[in-house]
Coordinates of C-alpha atoms and ligand atoms in Angstrom, one line a residue:
X1 CA 0.0 0.0 0.0
X2 CA 1.3 3.5 -0.9
X3 CA 1.3 6.4 1.5
X4 CA -1.5 9.0 1.1
X5 CA -0.6 12.4 -0.3
X6 CA -3.2 15.2 -0.2
X7 CA -3.4 17.6 -3.1
X8 CA -6.0 20.4 -2.2
X9 CA -9.0 18.2 -1.3
X10 CA -8.0 15.2 -3.4
X11 CA -6.3 12.2 -2.0
X12 CA -3.7 10.2 -4.0
X13 CA -2.5 6.7 -2.9
X14 CA -3.2 4.5 0.1
X15 CA -5.9 2.6 -1.9
X16 CA -8.0 5.7 -2.7
X17 CA -9.6 5.7 -6.2
X18 CA -7.2 6.3 -9.0
X19 CA -7.2 10.1 -9.7
X20 CA -7.6 11.4 -13.3
X21 CA -5.4 14.4 -14.2
X22 CA -4.7 16.5 -17.2
X23 CA -2.6 19.5 -18.2
X24 CA -3.7 22.8 -19.8
X25 CA -2.1 23.8 -23.1
X26 CA -3.0 27.5 -22.9
X27 CA -0.4 30.1 -21.9
X28 CA -0.6 30.0 -18.1
X29 CA -0.2 33.7 -17.9
X30 CA -3.4 34.1 -20.0
X31 CA -5.7 33.7 -17.0
X32 CA -9.1 33.9 -18.8
X33 CA -8.0 31.3 -21.4
X34 CA -6.5 29.0 -18.7
X35 CA -9.5 29.3 -16.5
X36 CA -11.9 28.6 -19.4
X37 CA -9.9 25.4 -20.3
X38 CA -9.6 24.3 -16.7
X39 CA -13.4 24.6 -16.4
X40 CA -13.9 22.4 -19.5
X41 CA -11.5 19.8 -18.0
X42 CA -13.3 19.8 -14.7
X43 CA -16.6 19.3 -16.4
X44 CA -15.1 16.3 -18.3
X45 CA -14.1 14.7 -14.9
X46 CA -10.6 16.0 -14.4
X47 CA -9.7 16.0 -10.7
X48 CA -6.3 17.7 -10.7
X49 CA -5.0 20.1 -13.3
X50 CA -1.4 20.9 -14.1
X51 CA -0.2 24.2 -15.7
X52 CA 3.1 24.9 -17.3
X53 CA 5.2 27.4 -15.4
X54 CA 7.8 28.7 -17.9
X55 CA 8.4 32.0 -16.3
X56 CA 7.5 34.4 -13.4
X57 CA 4.3 35.8 -15.0
X58 CA 3.0 32.2 -15.3
X59 CA 3.9 31.4 -11.7
X60 CA 2.2 34.5 -10.4
X61 CA -0.9 33.9 -12.6
X62 CA -1.7 30.8 -10.5
X63 CA -3.0 33.2 -7.8
X64 CA -5.6 34.7 -10.0
X65 CA -6.5 31.4 -11.6
X66 CA -7.1 29.7 -8.3
X67 CA -9.7 32.4 -7.4
X68 CA -11.8 31.2 -10.4
X69 CA -11.6 27.4 -10.2
X70 CA -12.1 24.7 -7.5
X71 CA -9.9 21.9 -8.9
X72 CA -6.4 21.6 -7.4
X73 CA -3.7 23.2 -9.5
X74 CA -0.2 21.7 -10.0
X75 CA 2.7 24.0 -11.0
X76 CA 5.0 22.3 -13.6
X77 CA 8.5 23.5 -12.9
X78 CA 11.6 23.0 -15.0
X79 CA 15.1 24.6 -14.9
X80 CA 14.5 27.4 -12.4
X81 CA 13.9 26.6 -8.7
X82 CA 12.7 30.2 -8.0
X83 CA 9.6 29.6 -10.1
X84 CA 8.7 26.8 -7.7
X85 CA 9.0 29.3 -4.8
X86 CA 6.9 31.8 -6.6
X87 CA 4.2 29.2 -7.5
X88 CA 4.1 28.2 -3.9
X89 CA 3.5 31.8 -2.8
X90 CA 0.8 32.0 -5.5
X91 CA -1.1 29.2 -3.9
X92 CA -0.1 26.1 -6.1
X93 CA -1.7 23.0 -4.6
X94 CA 1.2 20.8 -5.8
X95 CA 4.6 21.1 -7.6
X96 CA 6.0 18.9 -10.3
X97 CA 9.8 19.0 -10.3
X98 CA 11.9 17.4 -13.1
X99 CA 15.2 16.0 -11.6
X100 CA 16.6 16.2 -15.1
X101 CA 16.9 20.0 -15.1
X102 CA 16.9 21.2 -11.5
X103 CA 20.0 19.5 -10.2
X104 CA 21.4 21.6 -7.4
X105 CA 20.7 19.7 -4.2
X106 CA 20.5 22.9 -2.1
X107 CA 17.9 24.4 -4.4
X108 CA 15.9 21.2 -4.3
X109 CA 16.0 21.1 -0.6
X110 CA 15.0 24.8 -0.4
X111 CA 11.9 23.9 -2.4
X112 CA 11.1 21.0 -0.1
X113 CA 11.3 23.2 3.0
X114 CA 9.0 25.9 1.5
X115 CA 6.6 23.3 0.3
X116 CA 6.7 21.5 3.6
X117 CA 5.9 24.7 5.5
X118 CA 2.7 25.0 3.3
X119 CA 1.7 21.3 3.3
X120 CA 2.1 21.3 -0.5
X121 CA 3.1 18.0 -2.1
X122 CA 5.7 17.5 -4.7
X123 CA 5.7 15.1 -7.7
X124 CA 9.1 14.0 -8.8
X125 CA 8.5 13.6 -12.5
X126 CA 11.2 11.8 -14.4
X127 CA 10.8 11.9 -18.2
X128 CA 13.0 9.7 -20.5
X129 CA 13.5 12.6 -22.8
X130 CA 15.1 14.8 -20.1
X131 CA 16.8 12.3 -17.8
X132 CA 20.2 13.6 -16.4
X133 CA 23.2 12.1 -18.2
X134 CA 24.4 10.6 -14.9
X135 CA 21.5 8.1 -15.1
X136 CA 22.0 6.9 -18.7
X137 CA 23.6 3.6 -19.6
X138 CA 27.2 3.4 -20.8
X139 CA 26.2 4.0 -24.5
X140 CA 23.8 6.9 -23.5
X141 CA 20.8 4.6 -23.4
X142 CA 17.8 5.1 -21.2
X143 CA 17.2 2.1 -18.9
X144 CA 14.5 1.3 -16.4
X145 CA 17.1 1.2 -13.6
X146 CA 18.5 4.6 -14.7
X147 CA 15.0 6.2 -14.7
X148 CA 14.3 4.8 -11.2
X149 CA 17.7 6.0 -9.9
X150 CA 17.0 9.5 -11.3
X151 CA 13.8 9.6 -9.4
X152 CA 15.2 8.2 -6.2
X153 CA 18.1 10.7 -6.3
X154 CA 15.6 13.6 -6.0
X155 CA 13.3 11.7 -3.6
X156 CA 16.2 11.2 -1.2
X157 CA 17.0 14.9 -1.2
X158 CA 13.4 15.8 -0.4
X159 CA 13.2 13.3 2.3
X160 CA 16.5 14.5 3.8
X161 CA 14.6 17.7 4.8
X162 CA 11.9 15.6 6.5
X163 CA 9.5 16.1 3.6
X164 CA 7.2 13.1 2.9
X165 CA 4.4 14.4 0.6
X166 CA 5.9 12.9 -2.4
X167 CA 4.4 11.4 -5.6
X168 CA 6.7 9.8 -8.2
X169 CA 6.2 9.5 -11.9
X170 CA 8.5 7.8 -14.5
X171 CA 7.4 8.3 -18.0
X172 CA 8.7 7.4 -21.4
X173 CA 7.3 7.2 -24.9
X174 CA 8.4 3.6 -25.0
X175 CA 5.7 1.4 -23.3
X176 CA 7.8 -1.6 -22.2
X177 CA 10.4 0.8 -20.8
X178 CA 7.8 2.7 -18.8
X179 CA 6.2 -0.5 -17.5
X180 CA 9.6 -2.0 -16.4
X181 CA 10.7 1.3 -14.7
X182 CA 7.4 1.6 -12.8
X183 CA 7.5 -2.0 -11.7
X184 CA 11.0 -1.5 -10.4
X185 CA 10.0 1.9 -8.7
X186 CA 7.1 0.3 -6.9
X187 CA 9.6 -2.2 -5.2
X188 CA 11.6 0.7 -3.9
X189 CA 9.2 2.6 -1.6
X190 CA 5.7 3.5 -0.7
X191 CA 5.3 6.8 -2.7
X192 CA 2.1 7.1 -4.7
X193 CA 2.8 6.5 -8.4
X194 CA 1.6 8.8 -11.1
X195 CA 1.2 6.9 -14.4
X196 CA 1.5 8.1 -18.0
X197 CA 3.1 7.4 -21.3
X198 CA 4.7 10.6 -22.4
X199 CA 4.6 12.2 -25.8
X200 CA 2.2 9.4 -26.7
X201 CA 1.0 11.0 -29.9
X202 CA -2.2 12.4 -31.3
X203 CA -5.6 11.2 -30.1
X204 CA -5.7 7.8 -31.9
X205 CA -2.2 6.4 -31.3
X206 CA -1.8 8.3 -28.0
X207 CA -4.9 6.8 -26.5
X208 CA -3.8 3.3 -27.6
X209 CA -0.2 3.6 -26.3
X210 CA -1.5 5.0 -23.0
X211 CA -4.1 2.3 -22.6
X212 CA -1.5 -0.4 -23.2
X213 CA 1.1 1.0 -20.7
X214 CA -1.3 2.5 -18.0
X215 CA -3.5 -0.6 -18.3
X216 CA -0.7 -3.1 -17.8
X217 CA 0.4 -1.3 -14.6
X218 CA -3.0 -0.6 -13.2
X219 CA -3.9 -4.3 -13.7
X220 CA -0.9 -5.1 -11.6
X221 CA -2.0 -2.8 -8.8
X222 CA 0.6 -0.1 -9.7
X223 CA -0.6 3.5 -10.0
X224 CA -2.5 5.9 -7.9
X225 CA -3.2 8.7 -10.4
X226 CA -2.8 9.0 -14.2
X227 CA -2.5 11.4 -17.0
X228 CA -3.0 10.4 -20.6
X229 CA -0.8 12.6 -22.8
X230 CA -2.4 13.5 -26.1
X231 CA -1.4 16.1 -28.6
X232 CA -4.6 18.1 -28.9
X233 CA -7.5 19.2 -26.8
X234 CA -6.7 18.0 -23.2
X235 CA -10.4 17.3 -22.6
X236 CA -9.8 14.2 -24.7
X237 CA -7.1 13.1 -22.2
X238 CA -9.6 13.2 -19.4
X239 CA -12.1 11.2 -21.5
X240 CA -9.4 8.6 -22.3
X241 CA -8.3 8.4 -18.6
X242 CA -11.8 7.6 -17.6
X243 CA -12.2 5.1 -20.4
X244 CA -9.1 3.2 -19.2
X245 CA -10.3 3.1 -15.7
X246 CA -13.8 2.0 -16.7
X247 CA -12.3 -0.7 -19.1
X248 CA -10.4 -2.2 -16.1
X249 CA -13.5 -2.0 -13.8
X250 CA -11.7 0.5 -11.5
X251 CA -13.8 3.5 -11.7
X252 CA -16.9 4.6 -13.7
X253 CA -18.0 8.0 -14.8
X254 CA -20.8 8.6 -17.3
X255 CA -22.0 6.1 -19.9
X256 CA -19.9 3.2 -21.1
X257 CA -20.9 2.0 -24.6
X258 CA -21.3 -1.5 -26.0
X259 CA -21.3 -0.9 -29.7
X260 CA -21.3 -3.7 -32.3
X261 CA -18.6 -3.5 -35.0
X262 CA -21.3 -3.9 -37.7
X263 CA -21.3 -6.6 -40.4
X264 CA -23.3 -7.7 -43.5
X265 CA -26.3 -8.2 -41.3
X266 CA -26.5 -4.6 -40.0
X267 CA -29.6 -2.7 -41.1
X268 CA -29.1 0.7 -39.4
X269 CA -26.3 3.2 -39.2
X270 CA -24.8 1.9 -35.9
X271 CA -21.7 4.0 -35.9
X272 CA -23.5 7.2 -36.8
X273 CA -26.2 6.5 -34.1
X274 CA -23.5 5.7 -31.6
X275 CA -21.6 8.9 -32.2
X276 CA -24.8 11.0 -32.1
X277 CA -25.9 9.4 -28.8
X278 CA -22.5 9.8 -27.3
X279 CA -22.4 13.5 -28.2
X280 CA -25.9 14.1 -26.9
X281 CA -25.2 12.3 -23.5
X282 CA -21.6 13.7 -23.1
X283 CA -22.7 15.7 -20.0
X284 CA -24.1 12.7 -18.1
X285 CA -22.0 11.7 -15.2
X286 CA -24.1 8.6 -14.0
X287 CA -22.3 5.4 -14.7
X288 CA -24.7 3.9 -17.2
X289 CA -24.2 1.0 -19.6
X290 CA -25.6 1.7 -23.1
X291 CA -25.7 -0.9 -25.9
X292 CA -26.1 0.1 -29.5
X293 CA -26.2 -3.1 -31.6
X294 CA -27.0 -3.8 -35.2
X295 CA -29.1 -7.0 -35.0
X296 CA -30.3 -9.6 -32.6
X297 CA -27.4 -12.1 -33.1
X298 CA -25.3 -10.7 -30.2
X299 CA -27.6 -7.6 -29.8
X300 CA -30.3 -9.4 -27.9
X301 CA -28.1 -10.4 -25.0
X302 CA -26.4 -7.1 -24.8
X303 CA -29.6 -5.1 -25.0
X304 CA -31.1 -7.1 -22.2
X305 CA -28.1 -6.7 -19.9
X306 CA -27.5 -3.0 -20.5
X307 CA -29.2 -0.1 -18.6
X308 CA -30.4 1.3 -22.0
X309 CA -30.1 -0.1 -25.5
X310 CA -30.9 0.3 -29.2
X311 CA -31.3 -2.9 -31.0
X312 CA -31.3 -2.4 -34.8
X313 CA -33.6 -3.9 -37.4
X314 CA -33.9 -3.1 -41.1
X315 CA -34.3 0.7 -41.0
X316 CA -35.6 0.8 -37.4
X317 CA -34.5 0.4 -33.8
X318 CA -36.0 -1.2 -30.8
X319 CA -35.4 0.7 -27.6
X320 CA -34.7 -1.1 -24.3
X321 CA -34.6 0.2 -20.8
X322 CA -33.3 -2.2 -18.0
X323 CA -33.7 -5.2 -20.2
X324 CA -37.2 -4.5 -21.3
X325 CA -38.5 -3.3 -24.6
X326 CA -40.0 0.2 -24.1
X327 CA -40.4 1.1 -27.9
X328 CA -40.6 -1.8 -30.2
X329 CA -40.1 -0.1 -33.7
X330 CA -38.7 3.4 -33.9
X331 CA -37.9 4.6 -37.5
X332 CA -34.1 5.1 -37.9
X333 CA -34.4 8.8 -38.4
X334 CA -36.1 9.1 -34.9
X335 CA -34.0 6.6 -33.0
X336 CA -31.3 9.0 -31.6
X337 CA -33.9 11.7 -30.5
X338 CA -36.3 9.1 -28.8
X339 CA -33.4 7.2 -27.2
X340 CA -31.7 10.3 -25.8
X341 CA -35.1 11.5 -24.4
X342 CA -35.6 8.1 -22.8
X343 CA -32.2 8.2 -21.0
X344 CA -32.6 11.8 -20.0
X345 CA -36.0 11.2 -18.6
X346 CA -34.5 8.5 -16.4
X347 CA -31.2 10.0 -15.2
X348 CA -32.7 13.4 -14.9
X349 CA -29.7 15.4 -16.2
X350 CA -30.5 18.2 -18.6
X351 CA -28.4 18.6 -21.7
Ligands
SF4_401 S1 -24.6 -7.5 -33.6 FE1 -25.4 -8.2 -35.6 S2 -25.0 -6.6 -36.9 FE2 -23.7 -6.2 -35.2 S3 -21.8 -7.2 -35.8 FE3 -23.0 -8.7 -34.6 S4 -24.1 -9.9 -36.1 FE4 -23.3 -8.0 -37.1

């Protein structure tokens, strides 16, 4: 069991539910744009938001941003330890430090003391792309052992000051490398582990790489919080994070969809209907199961087991609620509207 670390009002580790995080891609000093994006992230289920702190203006902007949002804010610090101190003064709920580019032990310990006084935790975030040379293999290669040693080097400095509010992350683009490093890390101590596959790619390949890497580790009981890194709208990172947790049966938020792949038997536009239903119900947070199936072959069983279902016929759909037919034959053009109305009527959440 890992130790528990508090970030604002969110608990990480110690068997608490795996926390979904993301990171803004607005300029942090642009407070209105950052606040707007944080609100969108929070609406999608993001529980902790990280912001980049490339300069003093960004660090100071955290103060104003925090007045506008309720989700805990993590200041992402590289190179300059003074930015960490400014971010703490501005009210950051957590710091992320990269041991690859703040290397002076005295400066790291100064951050630990300042964070400790405020009860603010620190994530030691090792990234294969910026790991310090000292921790590379003889030929300059990145190894699981080197990544773990890089993390432990900074953890030891933090703990030397008596600081214990530590979360550790080791991320690489390479999935097997990330998995091996995190397995090794987990054997070394009880720090909560933040999972992610870094620079994973755009939505499609990034979500798949992340699901593979994060999924392996979570299924082994490793990982207390996660961030799916995708190039694009960070809201998609949050959605992907929840999808991974739901697929593993760890946490559920909003509808999970059973959708048939379609085949020569399909008589209605299953993918189109599924996309439209998903978009219409995007705001629903109740953990529902929804089946959208093209025909009775596998559809009957799925429709009967789901909370709500559409079972396709030739140009029509049969609507189910809790395993029972509630509308036997709805013309294809009306299926989405009637189905969405049915779900909304039951879950009581307005679009
Ligand atoms: S549920 Fe029916 S339409 Fe869908 S893939 Fe299976 S057999 Fe084909």
